[in-house]
Amino acid sequence: GFACAIPAVFAARSIPSRRERFLTIWIIPLMSCSARLPVYALLLAALLPAAAWKAGLGLAGIYISSLLVGSIVAGIASRLVFKYRNPSLLAMELPVYRVPRWKAILRMTWARGSAYLKRAGVPIIIVSAILWGLSNFGPSSQTLIAPTGMDESFAATLGQKMEPVLRPMGVDWRVGVGLISAFAAREVFVSSMAIVFHIEGDEATQQDLLLERMRTATFPGSTQRIFTPASIIGLIVFFFF
């Protein structure tokens, strides 16, 4: 689950106990997958700009917390949903080491890879296509729908509708656009933030410019900062769960 939750859920089918199999599947999404690393890196850099070692400890704390929270959730669910039983043991015998048979390996790889693409790929492609359309098109007075920038897109409109819900977190509609985009893939949050904050330049300088823009960003018509320690921690908790 630390790499990606979807193949981890598929791999959980090898657990023979139905109770432990379901508990494992339920807590896998709580593990901090690699797609969240760019988001954590951006938010921790904004929270701790001059202390890289503190940001490193914070990232380690996030990973440790995911294990602790997953254990707590599994412990509570095992007593509320499933009748508690003595834990079973999962013993997997290592295969005999021999020269691989390439025909069998290719056949198994094709079968399992195509099954993964059919089951998981189709929903991901559909959701990604919808979010791409929301981020690149907006309302038009002439043709109803037309290609627009991120600021005038349907995603921006949705972000502005979400702003009353986001204000208790201390963020505005621009962060809401990033959160909408992140539902397809967590790491898209960083690029979406670069777009809504009008960050230009090469990839090497984009993060520094984005961090500088985040440190000075304020709510429209006020001097209140958007990215405060409290709001950044709130975003980290949001992506954590």
CSV table of C-alpha atoms in Angstrom, one decimal:
chain,number,residue,atom,x,y,z
A,1,GLY,CA,0.0,0.0,0.0
A,2,PHE,CA,2.9,2.4,0.4
A,3,ALA,CA,3.5,2.2,-3.4
A,4,CYS,CA,-0.1,2.1,-4.6
A,5,ALA,CA,-3.3,1.0,-3.0
A,6,ILE,CA,-4.9,-0.7,-6.0
A,7,PRO,CA,-2.4,-3.5,-6.5
A,8,ALA,CA,-2.2,-3.9,-2.8
A,9,VAL,CA,-5.9,-4.5,-2.6
A,10,PHE,CA,-5.7,-7.1,-5.3
A,11,ALA,CA,-2.8,-8.7,-3.5
A,12,ALA,CA,-4.8,-8.9,-0.3
A,13,ARG,CA,-6.9,-11.7,-2.0
A,14,SER,CA,-4.2,-14.1,-1.0
A,15,ILE,CA,-5.1,-13.8,2.7
A,16,PRO,CA,-7.2,-16.9,3.4
A,17,SER,CA,-9.2,-15.5,6.3
A,18,ARG,CA,-12.2,-13.5,5.1
A,19,ARG,CA,-12.2,-11.3,8.3
A,20,GLU,CA,-8.5,-10.4,8.0
A,21,ARG,CA,-8.8,-10.0,4.2
A,22,PHE,CA,-11.5,-7.3,4.6
A,23,LEU,CA,-9.7,-5.6,7.4
A,24,THR,CA,-6.5,-5.4,5.3
A,25,ILE,CA,-8.4,-4.0,2.3
A,26,TRP,CA,-10.1,-1.4,4.5
A,27,ILE,CA,-6.8,0.0,6.0
A,28,ILE,CA,-4.7,-0.1,2.8
A,29,PRO,CA,-5.9,3.3,1.6
A,30,LEU,CA,-4.7,4.8,4.8
A,31,MET,CA,-1.1,4.0,3.9
A,32,SER,CA,0.8,7.0,2.5
A,33,CYS,CA,1.2,5.9,-1.2
A,34,SER,CA,4.0,7.3,-3.4
A,35,ALA,CA,1.5,9.5,-5.3
A,36,ARG,CA,1.1,11.6,-2.1
A,37,LEU,CA,4.9,12.3,-1.8
A,38,PRO,CA,4.9,15.3,-4.2
A,39,VAL,CA,2.0,16.8,-2.2
A,40,TYR,CA,3.7,16.2,1.1
A,41,ALA,CA,6.9,17.6,-0.2
A,42,LEU,CA,5.2,20.8,-1.3
A,43,LEU,CA,3.2,21.3,1.9
A,44,LEU,CA,6.1,20.4,4.2
A,45,ALA,CA,8.4,22.8,2.3
A,46,ALA,CA,5.8,25.5,2.7
A,47,LEU,CA,5.3,24.7,6.4
A,48,LEU,CA,9.1,24.4,7.2
A,49,PRO,CA,10.9,26.5,4.6
A,50,ALA,CA,14.2,26.8,6.4
A,51,ALA,CA,14.5,23.4,8.1
A,52,ALA,CA,14.9,20.5,5.7
A,53,TRP,CA,15.6,18.0,8.5
A,54,LYS,CA,12.4,19.0,10.3
A,55,ALA,CA,10.5,18.4,7.0
A,56,GLY,CA,12.2,15.0,6.8
A,57,LEU,CA,11.1,14.1,10.3
A,58,GLY,CA,7.6,15.3,9.5
A,59,LEU,CA,7.5,13.0,6.4
A,60,ALA,CA,8.7,10.1,8.5
A,61,GLY,CA,6.0,11.0,11.1
A,62,ILE,CA,3.4,10.8,8.4
A,63,TYR,CA,4.4,7.3,7.4
A,64,ILE,CA,4.6,6.2,11.0
A,65,SER,CA,1.2,7.7,11.7
A,66,SER,CA,-0.4,5.9,8.7
A,67,LEU,CA,0.7,2.6,10.4
A,68,LEU,CA,-0.6,3.7,13.8
A,69,VAL,CA,-3.9,5.0,12.4
A,70,GLY,CA,-4.3,1.9,10.2
A,71,SER,CA,-3.8,-0.3,13.3
A,72,ILE,CA,-6.3,1.6,15.3
A,73,VAL,CA,-8.9,1.5,12.5
A,74,ALA,CA,-8.4,-2.2,12.1
A,75,GLY,CA,-8.7,-2.8,15.8
A,76,ILE,CA,-11.9,-0.9,16.1
A,77,ALA,CA,-13.4,-2.4,12.9
A,78,SER,CA,-12.5,-5.9,14.0
A,79,ARG,CA,-14.6,-5.5,17.1
A,80,LEU,CA,-17.5,-3.6,15.7
A,81,VAL,CA,-18.0,-5.3,12.3
A,82,PHE,CA,-16.5,-8.8,12.7
A,83,LYS,CA,-16.8,-11.0,15.7
A,84,TYR,CA,-13.4,-11.1,17.3
A,85,ARG,CA,-11.5,-14.3,16.9
A,86,ASN,CA,-8.0,-15.4,17.6
A,87,PRO,CA,-5.7,-14.1,14.9
A,88,SER,CA,-4.8,-16.6,12.2
A,89,LEU,CA,-1.3,-17.1,10.8
A,90,LEU,CA,-0.5,-16.4,7.1
A,91,ALA,CA,2.4,-18.6,6.0
A,92,MET,CA,3.4,-18.5,2.3
A,93,GLU,CA,5.8,-21.1,1.1
A,94,LEU,CA,8.7,-19.8,-1.0
A,95,PRO,CA,8.7,-21.3,-4.5
A,96,VAL,CA,11.4,-23.6,-5.7
A,97,TYR,CA,14.2,-21.7,-7.4
A,98,ARG,CA,14.7,-22.8,-11.0
A,99,VAL,CA,15.4,-21.4,-14.4
A,100,PRO,CA,12.2,-19.4,-15.4
A,101,ARG,CA,10.0,-20.5,-18.2
A,102,TRP,CA,9.5,-17.4,-20.3
A,103,LYS,CA,6.4,-18.7,-22.0
A,104,ALA,CA,4.6,-19.2,-18.7
A,105,ILE,CA,5.8,-15.9,-17.3
A,106,LEU,CA,4.6,-14.0,-20.4
A,107,ARG,CA,1.3,-15.7,-20.3
A,108,MET,CA,0.8,-15.0,-16.6
A,109,THR,CA,2.0,-11.4,-17.0
A,110,TRP,CA,-0.4,-10.8,-19.8
A,111,ALA,CA,-3.4,-12.3,-18.0
A,112,ARG,CA,-2.9,-10.5,-14.8
A,113,GLY,CA,-1.9,-7.2,-16.4
A,114,SER,CA,-4.9,-7.1,-18.7
A,115,ALA,CA,-7.2,-8.0,-15.8
A,116,TYR,CA,-5.8,-5.1,-13.8
A,117,LEU,CA,-6.3,-2.7,-16.7
A,118,LYS,CA,-9.8,-3.8,-17.3
A,119,ARG,CA,-10.9,-3.6,-13.6
A,120,ALA,CA,-8.9,-0.6,-12.5
A,121,GLY,CA,-7.9,1.2,-15.7
A,122,VAL,CA,-11.3,1.9,-17.1
A,123,PRO,CA,-12.6,3.8,-14.0
A,124,ILE,CA,-9.4,5.7,-13.7
A,125,ILE,CA,-9.5,6.8,-17.4
A,126,ILE,CA,-13.1,7.9,-17.1
A,127,VAL,CA,-12.5,9.9,-14.0
A,128,SER,CA,-9.3,11.4,-15.4
A,129,ALA,CA,-11.1,12.4,-18.7
A,130,ILE,CA,-13.9,14.0,-16.7
A,131,LEU,CA,-11.5,16.0,-14.6
A,132,TRP,CA,-9.5,17.0,-17.6
A,133,GLY,CA,-12.6,18.3,-19.3
A,134,LEU,CA,-13.6,20.2,-16.2
A,135,SER,CA,-10.2,21.8,-15.9
A,136,ASN,CA,-9.8,22.8,-19.6
A,137,PHE,CA,-13.3,23.9,-20.6
A,138,GLY,CA,-15.8,26.4,-19.3
A,139,PRO,CA,-19.0,28.2,-20.0
A,140,SER,CA,-19.2,30.4,-23.1
A,141,SER,CA,-21.8,33.0,-24.2
A,142,GLN,CA,-21.6,31.9,-27.8
A,143,THR,CA,-21.0,28.2,-27.9
A,144,LEU,CA,-22.1,27.3,-24.3
A,145,ILE,CA,-18.9,25.4,-23.8
A,146,ALA,CA,-15.4,26.5,-25.0
A,147,PRO,CA,-11.8,25.9,-24.1
A,148,THR,CA,-10.7,28.2,-21.3
A,149,GLY,CA,-8.0,28.8,-18.8
A,150,MET,CA,-8.1,27.1,-15.4
A,151,ASP,CA,-9.4,30.3,-13.8
A,152,GLU,CA,-12.5,30.3,-15.9
A,153,SER,CA,-13.1,26.6,-16.2
A,154,PHE,CA,-15.8,24.4,-14.8
A,155,ALA,CA,-13.4,23.2,-12.2
A,156,ALA,CA,-12.8,26.8,-11.0
A,157,THR,CA,-16.6,27.3,-10.8
A,158,LEU,CA,-16.9,24.1,-8.7
A,159,GLY,CA,-14.0,25.3,-6.6
A,160,GLN,CA,-15.8,28.6,-5.9
A,161,LYS,CA,-19.0,26.7,-5.0
A,162,MET,CA,-16.9,24.7,-2.6
A,163,GLU,CA,-15.3,27.7,-1.0
A,164,PRO,CA,-17.8,28.0,1.9
A,165,VAL,CA,-17.0,24.4,2.8
A,166,LEU,CA,-13.2,25.0,2.5
A,167,ARG,CA,-13.1,28.2,4.5
A,168,PRO,CA,-13.1,26.4,7.9
A,169,MET,CA,-9.8,24.8,6.6
A,170,GLY,CA,-8.4,28.2,5.9
A,171,VAL,CA,-8.2,27.9,2.1
A,172,ASP,CA,-10.0,29.4,-0.9
A,173,TRP,CA,-11.4,28.2,-4.2
A,174,ARG,CA,-7.9,27.8,-5.8
A,175,VAL,CA,-7.0,25.1,-3.4
A,176,GLY,CA,-10.5,23.6,-4.0
A,177,VAL,CA,-9.5,23.3,-7.7
A,178,GLY,CA,-6.4,21.4,-6.7
A,179,LEU,CA,-8.4,19.1,-4.5
A,180,ILE,CA,-10.9,18.4,-7.3
A,181,SER,CA,-8.0,17.5,-9.6
A,182,ALA,CA,-6.3,15.3,-6.9
A,183,PHE,CA,-9.3,12.9,-6.9
A,184,ALA,CA,-7.9,11.4,-10.2
A,185,ALA,CA,-4.3,11.3,-9.0
A,186,ARG,CA,-2.9,12.8,-5.8
A,187,GLU,CA,0.2,14.2,-7.4
A,188,VAL,CA,-1.9,16.3,-9.8
A,189,PHE,CA,-2.5,18.7,-6.9
A,190,VAL,CA,0.9,20.2,-7.3
A,191,SER,CA,0.6,20.9,-11.0
A,192,SER,CA,-3.0,22.2,-10.5
A,193,MET,CA,-1.7,24.7,-7.9
A,194,ALA,CA,1.0,25.9,-10.3
A,195,ILE,CA,-1.7,26.6,-12.9
A,196,VAL,CA,-4.2,28.4,-10.7
A,197,PHE,CA,-1.4,30.5,-9.2
A,198,HIS,CA,-0.1,31.3,-12.7
A,199,ILE,CA,3.4,29.8,-12.2
A,200,GLU,CA,5.5,29.8,-15.4
A,201,GLY,CA,9.0,28.7,-16.2
A,202,ASP,CA,10.9,25.5,-16.4
A,203,GLU,CA,10.3,22.6,-14.0
A,204,ALA,CA,13.4,23.3,-12.0
A,205,THR,CA,12.2,26.7,-10.9
A,206,GLN,CA,8.4,26.1,-10.8
A,207,GLN,CA,8.4,24.7,-7.2
A,208,ASP,CA,10.4,27.6,-5.8
A,209,LEU,CA,8.1,30.1,-7.5
A,210,LEU,CA,5.0,28.2,-6.4
A,211,LEU,CA,6.3,28.1,-2.8
A,212,GLU,CA,7.0,31.9,-2.9
A,213,ARG,CA,3.5,32.5,-4.3
A,214,MET,CA,1.9,30.3,-1.6
A,215,ARG,CA,3.7,32.2,1.1
A,216,THR,CA,2.3,35.5,-0.1
A,217,ALA,CA,-1.1,34.4,-1.3
A,218,THR,CA,-4.1,36.1,0.5
A,219,PHE,CA,-7.8,35.9,0.3
A,220,PRO,CA,-9.3,38.2,-2.3
A,221,GLY,CA,-9.9,41.7,-0.9
A,222,SER,CA,-8.1,41.0,2.4
A,223,THR,CA,-4.6,40.6,3.8
A,224,GLN,CA,-5.3,37.3,5.5
A,225,ARG,CA,-2.8,34.6,4.4
A,226,ILE,CA,-4.2,31.5,2.9
A,227,PHE,CA,-1.3,29.1,3.7
A,228,THR,CA,-0.8,29.4,7.4
A,229,PRO,CA,0.7,26.6,9.5
A,230,ALA,CA,-2.8,25.6,10.6
A,231,SER,CA,-4.2,25.4,7.0
A,232,ILE,CA,-1.1,23.6,5.7
A,233,ILE,CA,-1.5,21.0,8.5
A,234,GLY,CA,-5.2,20.7,7.6
A,235,LEU,CA,-4.3,19.9,4.0
A,236,ILE,CA,-1.8,17.3,5.1
A,237,VAL,CA,-4.4,15.7,7.3
A,238,PHE,CA,-6.9,15.8,4.4
A,239,PHE,CA,-4.5,14.0,2.0
A,240,PHE,CA,-3.6,11.6,4.8
A,241,PHE,CA,-7.2,10.3,5.1
